[in-house]
CSV table of C-alpha atoms in Angstrom, one decimal:
chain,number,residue,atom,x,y,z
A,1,UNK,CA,10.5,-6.7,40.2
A,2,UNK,CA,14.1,-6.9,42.1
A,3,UNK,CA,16.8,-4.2,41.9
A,4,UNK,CA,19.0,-5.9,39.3
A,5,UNK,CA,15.6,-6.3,37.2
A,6,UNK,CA,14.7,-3.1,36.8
A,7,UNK,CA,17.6,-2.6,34.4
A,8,UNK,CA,18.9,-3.7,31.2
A,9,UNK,CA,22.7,-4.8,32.1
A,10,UNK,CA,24.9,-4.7,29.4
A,11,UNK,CA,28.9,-5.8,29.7
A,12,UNK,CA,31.5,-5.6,27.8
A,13,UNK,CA,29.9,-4.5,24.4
A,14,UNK,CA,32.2,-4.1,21.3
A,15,UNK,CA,29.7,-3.7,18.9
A,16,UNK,CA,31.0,-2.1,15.3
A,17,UNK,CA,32.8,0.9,16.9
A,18,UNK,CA,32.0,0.4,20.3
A,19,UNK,CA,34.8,-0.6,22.7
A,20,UNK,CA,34.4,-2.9,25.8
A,21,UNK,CA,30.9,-0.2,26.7
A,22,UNK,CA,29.2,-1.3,29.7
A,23,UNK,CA,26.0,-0.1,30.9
A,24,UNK,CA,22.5,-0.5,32.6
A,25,UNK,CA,19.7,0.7,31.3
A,26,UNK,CA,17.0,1.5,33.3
A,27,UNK,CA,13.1,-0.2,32.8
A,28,UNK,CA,9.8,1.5,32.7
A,29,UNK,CA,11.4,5.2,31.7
A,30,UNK,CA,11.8,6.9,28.6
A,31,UNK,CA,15.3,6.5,28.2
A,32,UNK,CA,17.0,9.4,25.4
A,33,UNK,CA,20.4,8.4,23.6
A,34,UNK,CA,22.1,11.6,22.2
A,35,UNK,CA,25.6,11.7,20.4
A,36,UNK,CA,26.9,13.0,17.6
A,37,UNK,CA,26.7,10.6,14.6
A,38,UNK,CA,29.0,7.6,14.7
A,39,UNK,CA,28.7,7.9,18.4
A,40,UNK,CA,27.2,4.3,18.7
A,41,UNK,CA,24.1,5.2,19.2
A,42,UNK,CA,22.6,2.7,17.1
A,43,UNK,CA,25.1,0.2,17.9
A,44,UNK,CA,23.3,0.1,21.7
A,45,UNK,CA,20.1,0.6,20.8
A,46,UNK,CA,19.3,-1.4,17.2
A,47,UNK,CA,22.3,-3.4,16.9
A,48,UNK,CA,22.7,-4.8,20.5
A,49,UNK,CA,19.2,-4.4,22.7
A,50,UNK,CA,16.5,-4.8,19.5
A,51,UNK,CA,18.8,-7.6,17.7
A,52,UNK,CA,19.2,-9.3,20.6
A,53,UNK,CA,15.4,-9.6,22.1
A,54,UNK,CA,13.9,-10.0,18.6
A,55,UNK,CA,17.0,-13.3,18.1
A,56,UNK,CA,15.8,-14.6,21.3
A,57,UNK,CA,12.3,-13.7,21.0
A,58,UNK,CA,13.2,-16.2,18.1
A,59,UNK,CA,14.5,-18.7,19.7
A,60,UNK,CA,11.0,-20.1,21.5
A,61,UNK,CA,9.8,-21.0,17.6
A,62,UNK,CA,9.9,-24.1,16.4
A,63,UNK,CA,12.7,-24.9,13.6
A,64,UNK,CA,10.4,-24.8,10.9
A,65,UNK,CA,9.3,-21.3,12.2
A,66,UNK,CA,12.5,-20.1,12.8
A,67,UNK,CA,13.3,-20.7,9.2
A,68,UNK,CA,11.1,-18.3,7.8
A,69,UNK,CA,11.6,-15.9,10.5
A,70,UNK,CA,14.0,-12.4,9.8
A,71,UNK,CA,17.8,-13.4,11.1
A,72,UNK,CA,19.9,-11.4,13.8
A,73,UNK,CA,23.2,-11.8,14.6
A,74,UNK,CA,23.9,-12.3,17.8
A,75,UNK,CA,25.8,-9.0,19.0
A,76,UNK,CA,29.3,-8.7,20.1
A,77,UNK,CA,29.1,-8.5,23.9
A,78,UNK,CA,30.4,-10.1,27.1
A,79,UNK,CA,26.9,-10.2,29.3
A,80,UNK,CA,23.4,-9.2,28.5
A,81,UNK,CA,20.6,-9.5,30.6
A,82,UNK,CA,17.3,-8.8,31.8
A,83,UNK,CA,15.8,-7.7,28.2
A,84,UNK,CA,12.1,-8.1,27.3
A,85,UNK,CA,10.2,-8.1,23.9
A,86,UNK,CA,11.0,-5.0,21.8
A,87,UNK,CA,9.2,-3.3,19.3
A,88,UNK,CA,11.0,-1.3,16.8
A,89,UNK,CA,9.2,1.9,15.3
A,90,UNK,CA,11.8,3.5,12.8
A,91,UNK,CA,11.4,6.0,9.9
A,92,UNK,CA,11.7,3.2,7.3
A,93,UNK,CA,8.8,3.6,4.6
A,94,UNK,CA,5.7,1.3,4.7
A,95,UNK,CA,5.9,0.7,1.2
A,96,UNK,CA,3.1,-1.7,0.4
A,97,UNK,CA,0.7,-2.1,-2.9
A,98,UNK,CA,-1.6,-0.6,-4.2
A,99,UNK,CA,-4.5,-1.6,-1.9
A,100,UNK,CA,-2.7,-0.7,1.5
A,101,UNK,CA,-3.7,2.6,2.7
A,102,UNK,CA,-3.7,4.7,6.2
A,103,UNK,CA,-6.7,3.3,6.8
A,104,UNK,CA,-6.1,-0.4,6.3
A,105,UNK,CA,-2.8,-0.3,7.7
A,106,UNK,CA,-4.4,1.7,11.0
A,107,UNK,CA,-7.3,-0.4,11.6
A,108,UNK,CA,-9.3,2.7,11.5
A,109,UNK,CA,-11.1,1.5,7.8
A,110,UNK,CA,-12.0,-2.0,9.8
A,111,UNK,CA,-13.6,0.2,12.5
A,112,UNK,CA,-15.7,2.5,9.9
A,113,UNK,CA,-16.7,-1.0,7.7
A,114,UNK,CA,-18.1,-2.0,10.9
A,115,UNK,CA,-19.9,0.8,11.6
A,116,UNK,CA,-21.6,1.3,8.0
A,117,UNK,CA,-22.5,-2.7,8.9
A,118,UNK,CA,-24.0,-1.5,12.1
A,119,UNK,CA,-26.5,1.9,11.0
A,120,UNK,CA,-25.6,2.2,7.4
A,121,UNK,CA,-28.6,2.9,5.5
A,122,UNK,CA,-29.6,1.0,3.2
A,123,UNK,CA,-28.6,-2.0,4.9
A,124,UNK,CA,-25.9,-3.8,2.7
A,125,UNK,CA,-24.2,-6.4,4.9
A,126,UNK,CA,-21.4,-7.3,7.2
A,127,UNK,CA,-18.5,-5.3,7.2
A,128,UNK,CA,-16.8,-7.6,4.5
A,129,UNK,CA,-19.3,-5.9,2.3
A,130,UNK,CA,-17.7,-2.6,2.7
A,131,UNK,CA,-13.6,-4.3,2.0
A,132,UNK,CA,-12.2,-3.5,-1.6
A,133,UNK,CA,-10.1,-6.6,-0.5
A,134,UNK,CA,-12.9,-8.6,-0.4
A,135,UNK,CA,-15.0,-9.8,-3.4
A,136,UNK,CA,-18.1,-8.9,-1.6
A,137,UNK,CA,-17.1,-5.2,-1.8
A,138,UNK,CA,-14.7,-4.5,-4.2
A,139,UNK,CA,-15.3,-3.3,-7.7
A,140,UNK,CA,-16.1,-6.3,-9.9
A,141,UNK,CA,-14.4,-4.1,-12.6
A,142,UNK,CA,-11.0,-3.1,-11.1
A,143,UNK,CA,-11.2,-5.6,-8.5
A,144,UNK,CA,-11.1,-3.0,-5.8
A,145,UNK,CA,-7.6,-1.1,-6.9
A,146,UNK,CA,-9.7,2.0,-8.1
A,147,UNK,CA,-7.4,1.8,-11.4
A,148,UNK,CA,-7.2,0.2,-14.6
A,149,UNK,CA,-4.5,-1.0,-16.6
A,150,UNK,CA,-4.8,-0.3,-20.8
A,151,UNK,CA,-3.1,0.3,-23.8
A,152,UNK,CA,-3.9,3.3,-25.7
A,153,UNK,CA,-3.7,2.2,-28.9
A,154,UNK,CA,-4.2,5.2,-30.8
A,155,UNK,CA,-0.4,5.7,-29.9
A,156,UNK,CA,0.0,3.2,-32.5
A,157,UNK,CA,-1.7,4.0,-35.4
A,158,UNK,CA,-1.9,6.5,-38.0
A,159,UNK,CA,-5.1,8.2,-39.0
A,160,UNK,CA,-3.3,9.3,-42.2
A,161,UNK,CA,-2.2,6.4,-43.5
A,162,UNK,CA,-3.1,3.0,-45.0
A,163,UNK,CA,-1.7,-0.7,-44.4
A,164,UNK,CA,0.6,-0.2,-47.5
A,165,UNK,CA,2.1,3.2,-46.4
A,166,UNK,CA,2.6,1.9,-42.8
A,167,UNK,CA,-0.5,2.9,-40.4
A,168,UNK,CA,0.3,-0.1,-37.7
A,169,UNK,CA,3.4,1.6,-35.8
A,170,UNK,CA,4.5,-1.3,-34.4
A,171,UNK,CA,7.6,-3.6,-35.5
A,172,UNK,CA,5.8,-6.7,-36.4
A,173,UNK,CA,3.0,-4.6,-38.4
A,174,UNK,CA,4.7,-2.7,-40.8
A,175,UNK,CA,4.8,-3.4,-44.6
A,176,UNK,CA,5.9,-6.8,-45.4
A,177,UNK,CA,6.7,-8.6,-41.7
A,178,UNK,CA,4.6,-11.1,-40.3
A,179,UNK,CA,1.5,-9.4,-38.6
A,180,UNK,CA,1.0,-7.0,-41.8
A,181,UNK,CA,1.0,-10.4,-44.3
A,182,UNK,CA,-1.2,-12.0,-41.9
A,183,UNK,CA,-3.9,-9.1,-41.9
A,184,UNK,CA,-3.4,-7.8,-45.3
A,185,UNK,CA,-3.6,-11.4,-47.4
A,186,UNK,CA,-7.3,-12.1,-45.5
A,187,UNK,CA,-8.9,-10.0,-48.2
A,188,UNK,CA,-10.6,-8.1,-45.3
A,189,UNK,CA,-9.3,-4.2,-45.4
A,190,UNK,CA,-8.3,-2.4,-48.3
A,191,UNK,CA,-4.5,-1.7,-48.5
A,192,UNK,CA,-4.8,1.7,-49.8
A,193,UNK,CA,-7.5,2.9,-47.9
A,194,UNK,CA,-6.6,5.5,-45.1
A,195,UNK,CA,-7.4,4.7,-41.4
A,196,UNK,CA,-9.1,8.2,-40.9
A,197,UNK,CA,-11.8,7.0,-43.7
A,198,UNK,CA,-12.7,3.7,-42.3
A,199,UNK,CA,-16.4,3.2,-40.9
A,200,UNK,CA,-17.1,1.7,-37.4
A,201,UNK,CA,-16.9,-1.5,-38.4
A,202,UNK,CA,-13.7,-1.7,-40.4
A,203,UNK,CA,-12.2,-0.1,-37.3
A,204,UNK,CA,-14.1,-3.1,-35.3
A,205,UNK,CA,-12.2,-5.3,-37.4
A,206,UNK,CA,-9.1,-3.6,-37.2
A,207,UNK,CA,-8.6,-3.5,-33.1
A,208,UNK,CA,-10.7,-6.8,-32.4
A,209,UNK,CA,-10.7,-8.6,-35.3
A,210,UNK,CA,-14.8,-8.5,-35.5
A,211,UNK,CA,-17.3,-6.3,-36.8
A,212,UNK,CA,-18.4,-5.1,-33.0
A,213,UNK,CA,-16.3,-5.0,-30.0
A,214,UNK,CA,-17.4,-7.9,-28.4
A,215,UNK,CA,-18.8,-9.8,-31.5
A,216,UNK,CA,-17.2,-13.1,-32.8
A,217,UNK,CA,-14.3,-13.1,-34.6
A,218,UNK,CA,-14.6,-12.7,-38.8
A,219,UNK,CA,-11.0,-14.8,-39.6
A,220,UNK,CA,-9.1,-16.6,-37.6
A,221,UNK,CA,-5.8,-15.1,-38.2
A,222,UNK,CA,-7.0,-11.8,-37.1
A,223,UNK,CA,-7.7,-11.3,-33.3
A,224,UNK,CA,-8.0,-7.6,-33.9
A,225,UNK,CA,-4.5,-5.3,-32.7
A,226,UNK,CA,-5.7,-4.2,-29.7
A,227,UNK,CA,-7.1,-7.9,-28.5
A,228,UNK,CA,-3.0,-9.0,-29.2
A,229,UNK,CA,-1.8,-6.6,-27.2
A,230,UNK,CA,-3.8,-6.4,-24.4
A,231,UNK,CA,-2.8,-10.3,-24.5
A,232,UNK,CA,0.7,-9.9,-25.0
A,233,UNK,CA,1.3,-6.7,-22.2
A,234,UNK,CA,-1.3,-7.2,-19.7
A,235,UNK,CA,-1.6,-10.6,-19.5
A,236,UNK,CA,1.4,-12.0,-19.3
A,237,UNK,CA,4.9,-11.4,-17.1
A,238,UNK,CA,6.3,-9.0,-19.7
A,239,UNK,CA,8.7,-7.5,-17.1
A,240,UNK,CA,11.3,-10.2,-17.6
A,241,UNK,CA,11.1,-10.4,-21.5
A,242,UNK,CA,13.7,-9.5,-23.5
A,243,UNK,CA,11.9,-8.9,-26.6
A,244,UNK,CA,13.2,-5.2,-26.8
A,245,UNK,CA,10.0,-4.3,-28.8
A,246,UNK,CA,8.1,-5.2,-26.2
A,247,UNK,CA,9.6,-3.8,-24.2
A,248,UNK,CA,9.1,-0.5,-25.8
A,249,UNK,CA,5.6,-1.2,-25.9
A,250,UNK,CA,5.6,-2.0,-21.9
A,251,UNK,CA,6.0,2.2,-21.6
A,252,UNK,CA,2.7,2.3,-23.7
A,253,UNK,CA,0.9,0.7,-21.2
A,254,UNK,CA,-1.6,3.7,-19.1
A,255,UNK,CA,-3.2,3.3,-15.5
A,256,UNK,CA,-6.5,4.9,-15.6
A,257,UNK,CA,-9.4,5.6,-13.0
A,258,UNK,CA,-11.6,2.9,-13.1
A,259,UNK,CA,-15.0,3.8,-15.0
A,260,UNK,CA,-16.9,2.0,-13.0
A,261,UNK,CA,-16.0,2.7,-9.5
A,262,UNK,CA,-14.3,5.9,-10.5
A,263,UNK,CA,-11.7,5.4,-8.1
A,264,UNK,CA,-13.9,4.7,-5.2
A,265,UNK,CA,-12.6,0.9,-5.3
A,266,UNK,CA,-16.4,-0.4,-4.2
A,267,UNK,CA,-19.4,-2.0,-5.9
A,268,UNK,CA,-22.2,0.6,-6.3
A,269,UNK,CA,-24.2,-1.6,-3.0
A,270,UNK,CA,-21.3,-0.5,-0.7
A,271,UNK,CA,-21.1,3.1,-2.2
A,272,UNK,CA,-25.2,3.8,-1.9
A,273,UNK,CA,-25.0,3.1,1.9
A,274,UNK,CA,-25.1,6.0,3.9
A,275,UNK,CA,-24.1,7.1,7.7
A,276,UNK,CA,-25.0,10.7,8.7
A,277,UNK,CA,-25.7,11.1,5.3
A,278,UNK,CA,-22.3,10.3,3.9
A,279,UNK,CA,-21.2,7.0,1.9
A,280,UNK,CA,-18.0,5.3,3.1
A,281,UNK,CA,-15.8,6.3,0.4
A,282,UNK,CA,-16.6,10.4,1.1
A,283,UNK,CA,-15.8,9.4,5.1
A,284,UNK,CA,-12.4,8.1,4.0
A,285,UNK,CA,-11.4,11.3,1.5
A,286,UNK,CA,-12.0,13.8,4.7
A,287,UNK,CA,-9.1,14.8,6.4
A,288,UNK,CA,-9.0,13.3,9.9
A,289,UNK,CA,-10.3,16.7,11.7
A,290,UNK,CA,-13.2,17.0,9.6
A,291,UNK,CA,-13.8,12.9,9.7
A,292,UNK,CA,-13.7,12.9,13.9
A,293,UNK,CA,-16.2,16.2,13.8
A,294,UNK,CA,-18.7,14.1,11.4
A,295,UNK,CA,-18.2,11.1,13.6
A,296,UNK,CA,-18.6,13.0,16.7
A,297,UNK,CA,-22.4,14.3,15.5
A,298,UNK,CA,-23.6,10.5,15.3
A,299,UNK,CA,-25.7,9.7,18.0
A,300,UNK,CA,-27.2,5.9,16.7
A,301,UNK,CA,-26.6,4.0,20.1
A,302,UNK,CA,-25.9,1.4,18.2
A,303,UNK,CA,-22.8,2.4,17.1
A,304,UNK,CA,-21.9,4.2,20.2
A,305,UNK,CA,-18.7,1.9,21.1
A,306,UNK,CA,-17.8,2.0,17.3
A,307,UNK,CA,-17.6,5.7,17.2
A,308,UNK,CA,-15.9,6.6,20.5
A,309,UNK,CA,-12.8,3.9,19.2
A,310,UNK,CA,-12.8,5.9,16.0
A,311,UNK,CA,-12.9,9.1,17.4
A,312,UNK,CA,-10.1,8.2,20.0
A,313,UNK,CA,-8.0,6.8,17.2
A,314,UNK,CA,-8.5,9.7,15.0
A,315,UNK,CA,-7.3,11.7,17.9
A,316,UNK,CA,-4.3,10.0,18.6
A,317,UNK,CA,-3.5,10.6,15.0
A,318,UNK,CA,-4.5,14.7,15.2
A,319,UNK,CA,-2.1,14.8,18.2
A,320,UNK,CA,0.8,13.3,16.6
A,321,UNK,CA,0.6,15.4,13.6
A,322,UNK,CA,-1.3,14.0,11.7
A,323,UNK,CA,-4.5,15.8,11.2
A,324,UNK,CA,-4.5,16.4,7.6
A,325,UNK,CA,-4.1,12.5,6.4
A,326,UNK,CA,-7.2,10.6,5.4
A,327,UNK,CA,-7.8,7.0,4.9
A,328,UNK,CA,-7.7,7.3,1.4
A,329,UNK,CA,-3.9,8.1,1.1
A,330,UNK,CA,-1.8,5.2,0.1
A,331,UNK,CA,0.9,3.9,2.6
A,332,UNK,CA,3.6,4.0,0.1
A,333,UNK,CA,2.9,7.9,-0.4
A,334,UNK,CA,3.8,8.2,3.0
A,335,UNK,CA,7.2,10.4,4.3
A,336,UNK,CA,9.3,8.4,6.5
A,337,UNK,CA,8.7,10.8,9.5
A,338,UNK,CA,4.9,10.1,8.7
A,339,UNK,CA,5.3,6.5,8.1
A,340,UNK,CA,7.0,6.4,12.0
A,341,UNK,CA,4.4,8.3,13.6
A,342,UNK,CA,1.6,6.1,12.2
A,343,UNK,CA,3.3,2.9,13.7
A,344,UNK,CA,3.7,4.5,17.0
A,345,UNK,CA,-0.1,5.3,16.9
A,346,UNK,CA,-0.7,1.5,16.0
A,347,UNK,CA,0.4,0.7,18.9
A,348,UNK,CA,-1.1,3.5,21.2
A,349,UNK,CA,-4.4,1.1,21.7
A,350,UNK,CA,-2.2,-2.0,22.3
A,351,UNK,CA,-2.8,-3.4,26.1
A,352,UNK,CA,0.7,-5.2,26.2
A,353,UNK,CA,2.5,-4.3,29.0
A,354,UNK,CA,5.9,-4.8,30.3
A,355,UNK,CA,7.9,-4.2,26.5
A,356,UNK,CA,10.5,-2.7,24.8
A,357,UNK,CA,9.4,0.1,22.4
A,358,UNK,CA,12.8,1.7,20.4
A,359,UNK,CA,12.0,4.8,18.5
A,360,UNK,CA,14.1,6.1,16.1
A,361,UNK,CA,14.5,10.1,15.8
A,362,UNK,CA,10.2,10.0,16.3
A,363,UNK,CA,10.3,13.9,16.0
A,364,UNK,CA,11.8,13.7,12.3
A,365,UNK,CA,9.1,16.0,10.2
A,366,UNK,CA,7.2,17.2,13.0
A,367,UNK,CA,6.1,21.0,13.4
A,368,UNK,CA,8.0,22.2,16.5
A,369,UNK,CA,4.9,22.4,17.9
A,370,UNK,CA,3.8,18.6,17.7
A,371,UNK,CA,6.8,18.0,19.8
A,372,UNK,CA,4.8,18.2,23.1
A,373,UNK,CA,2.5,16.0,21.5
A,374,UNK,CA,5.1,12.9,20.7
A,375,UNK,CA,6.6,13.7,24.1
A,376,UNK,CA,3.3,12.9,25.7
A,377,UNK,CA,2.4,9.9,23.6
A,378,UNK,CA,5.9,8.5,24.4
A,379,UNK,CA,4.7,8.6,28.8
A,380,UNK,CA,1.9,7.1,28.0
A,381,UNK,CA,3.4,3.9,26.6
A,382,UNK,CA,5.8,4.5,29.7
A,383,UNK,CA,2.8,4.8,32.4
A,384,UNK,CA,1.4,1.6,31.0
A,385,UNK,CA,4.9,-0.7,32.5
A,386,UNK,CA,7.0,-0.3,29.2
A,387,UNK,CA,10.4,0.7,28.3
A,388,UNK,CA,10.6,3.5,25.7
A,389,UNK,CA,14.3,4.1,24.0
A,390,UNK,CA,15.0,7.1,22.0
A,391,UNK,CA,17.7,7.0,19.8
């Protein structure tokens, strides 16, 4: 690399508060911005280096690509040169649903998959076969969330009273509107009788409109109160309605553990298949210190290369700060300072070379003493040919 090359050159910037700022910026070293705040910090380092790289990193895409890539502005500046690919690692949240967790997100839960594949006992399958994402793993019941959605429809009804003293809380039920006529004029229920003294059947009737749960239906203007709502909430896009009484009945609506899976978010094949006498779903609740000590007493050398990637990762993770997350814990639960040092771990393994990795405040959250820890995760990235700004 020649002189001029080994440094970011930047002329004339007058970027938001910035006026006419030139500078040079010097490649493969940790380079620290400090200021007080509306110093332009982030003008140099966000606004002007990372815009710039990711709009021209941008540029090599074809049209249609570029369409449905992020926009940047190109920054106010005379001359800038010399800049390479740039990755940003702020303290933004990772947000995600509800099937992202540290473990997806890290690629340490495709690592363990592969390794209950490899030794687990009894065999199962490919590592597919151990993905709540994948229908060969997940849950048949709860699809491989862990949770169900349902109505609890006992919030609606009163033991104490009868159809003609109002024991259907709901709008469209009570005495004389349109769902009361249609069940009471059937014949089927007697008006005066109260809910608490119907049998199993008449309460059948009532919620699904037959004499057993999932028996056939006795009239067909009756599909049983919890069948219509479970229809009307659940499935259907309720959040845009402005029916206001469903919308009051939207708040009814409880997430539950899933009774099958009981949260585990696996079919009961993945969940029997044990390594060192653990299933996959008790590997994934232990914190990461006990996790890397389990995985550490494994000595199948079959899954030799599996473990020692795992175990490396786990450390990474244990250095940063880290030790007491577990692949379990959902992404979006995550702080922001947590959320930035799992990205900077993410990209501890990567083999690229020769790029631009922008950290913003990386110590944010961080027991004073992790610090050393960062610190030395922020030279290694250096000692491998990159450029690491901290702003």
């Amino acid at each position: 690399m020649g002189k001029e090359q080994e440094k970011i050159i930047i002329k004339g910037l007058r970027q938001n508060n910035l006026k006419n700022i030139s500078l040079e910026i010097p490649k493969e070293k940790i380079v620290v911005f400090t200021g007080v705040s509306g110093s332009g910090k982030s003008s140099i380092v966000f606004d002007t280096i990372a815009a710039e790289s990711q709009r021209q990193m941008n540029e090599t895409y074809t049209a249609f690509m570029r369409g449905r890539l992020p926009k940047y502005e190109k920054p106010k500046v005379d001359y800038i040169n010399h800049l390479t690919a740039s990755v940003v690692i702020d303290q933004s949240r990772l947000g995600g649903n509800s099937r992202s967790t540290v473990g997806t997100i890290s690629d340490l839960y495709a690592a363990l998959r592969l390794l209950y594949a490899r030794i687990g006992m009894p065999y199962v399958g490919t590592a597919s076969y151990f993905s709540f994402n994948d229908p060969n793993g997940m849950c048949p019941e709860c699809s491989g969330i862990g949770k169900v959605v349902g109505i609890d429809i006992w919030k609606f009804l009163d033991k104490e009273k009868s159809w003609n003293t109002g024991m259907v809380n709901l709008p469209a039920y009570h005495v004389g509107n349109w769902y009361w006529k249609q069940y009471t004029e059937t014949g089927l229920f007697d008006l005066d009788k109260n809910l608490e003294n119907y049998s199993e059947r008449e309460v059948n009737l009532l919620l699904y409109g037959a004499y057993e749960k999932d028996g056939e239906h006795v009239h067909k203007k009756i599909e049983g109160i919890a069948n219509q709502l479970t229809r009307t909430l659940l499935r259907r896009d309720s959040q845009n309605s402005s029916d206001a009484s469903i919308k009051k009945m939207l708040s009814m609506i409880e997430e539950k553990e899933c009774p099958v899976c009981h949260g585990k978010r696996l079919n009961a094949n993945a969940l029997n298949c044990k390594v060192a006498g653990y299933g996959i779903d008790e590997m994934c609740d232990m914190e990461f210190v006990k996790l890397r000590e389990v995985l550490k007493g494994i000595e199948d050398k079959r899954a030799e290369t599996i473990v020692e990637t795992l175990v490396a990762s786990l450390t990474r993770m244990i250095d940063i700060g880290l030790p007491y997350l577990s692949m379990n814990r959902e992404s979006s639960s995550l702080s922001g300072g947590e959320a930035g040092r799992l990205k900077l771990v993410r990209y501890m393994g990567s083999s690229l070379t020769g790029m631009t990795y922008i950290f913003d405040e990386p110590s944010t959250g961080m027991h004073p003493r992790d610090v050393h820890r960062m610190s030395k995760l922020l030279m290694s990235l250096r000692d491998k040919g990159n450029t690491v700004l901290v702003c």
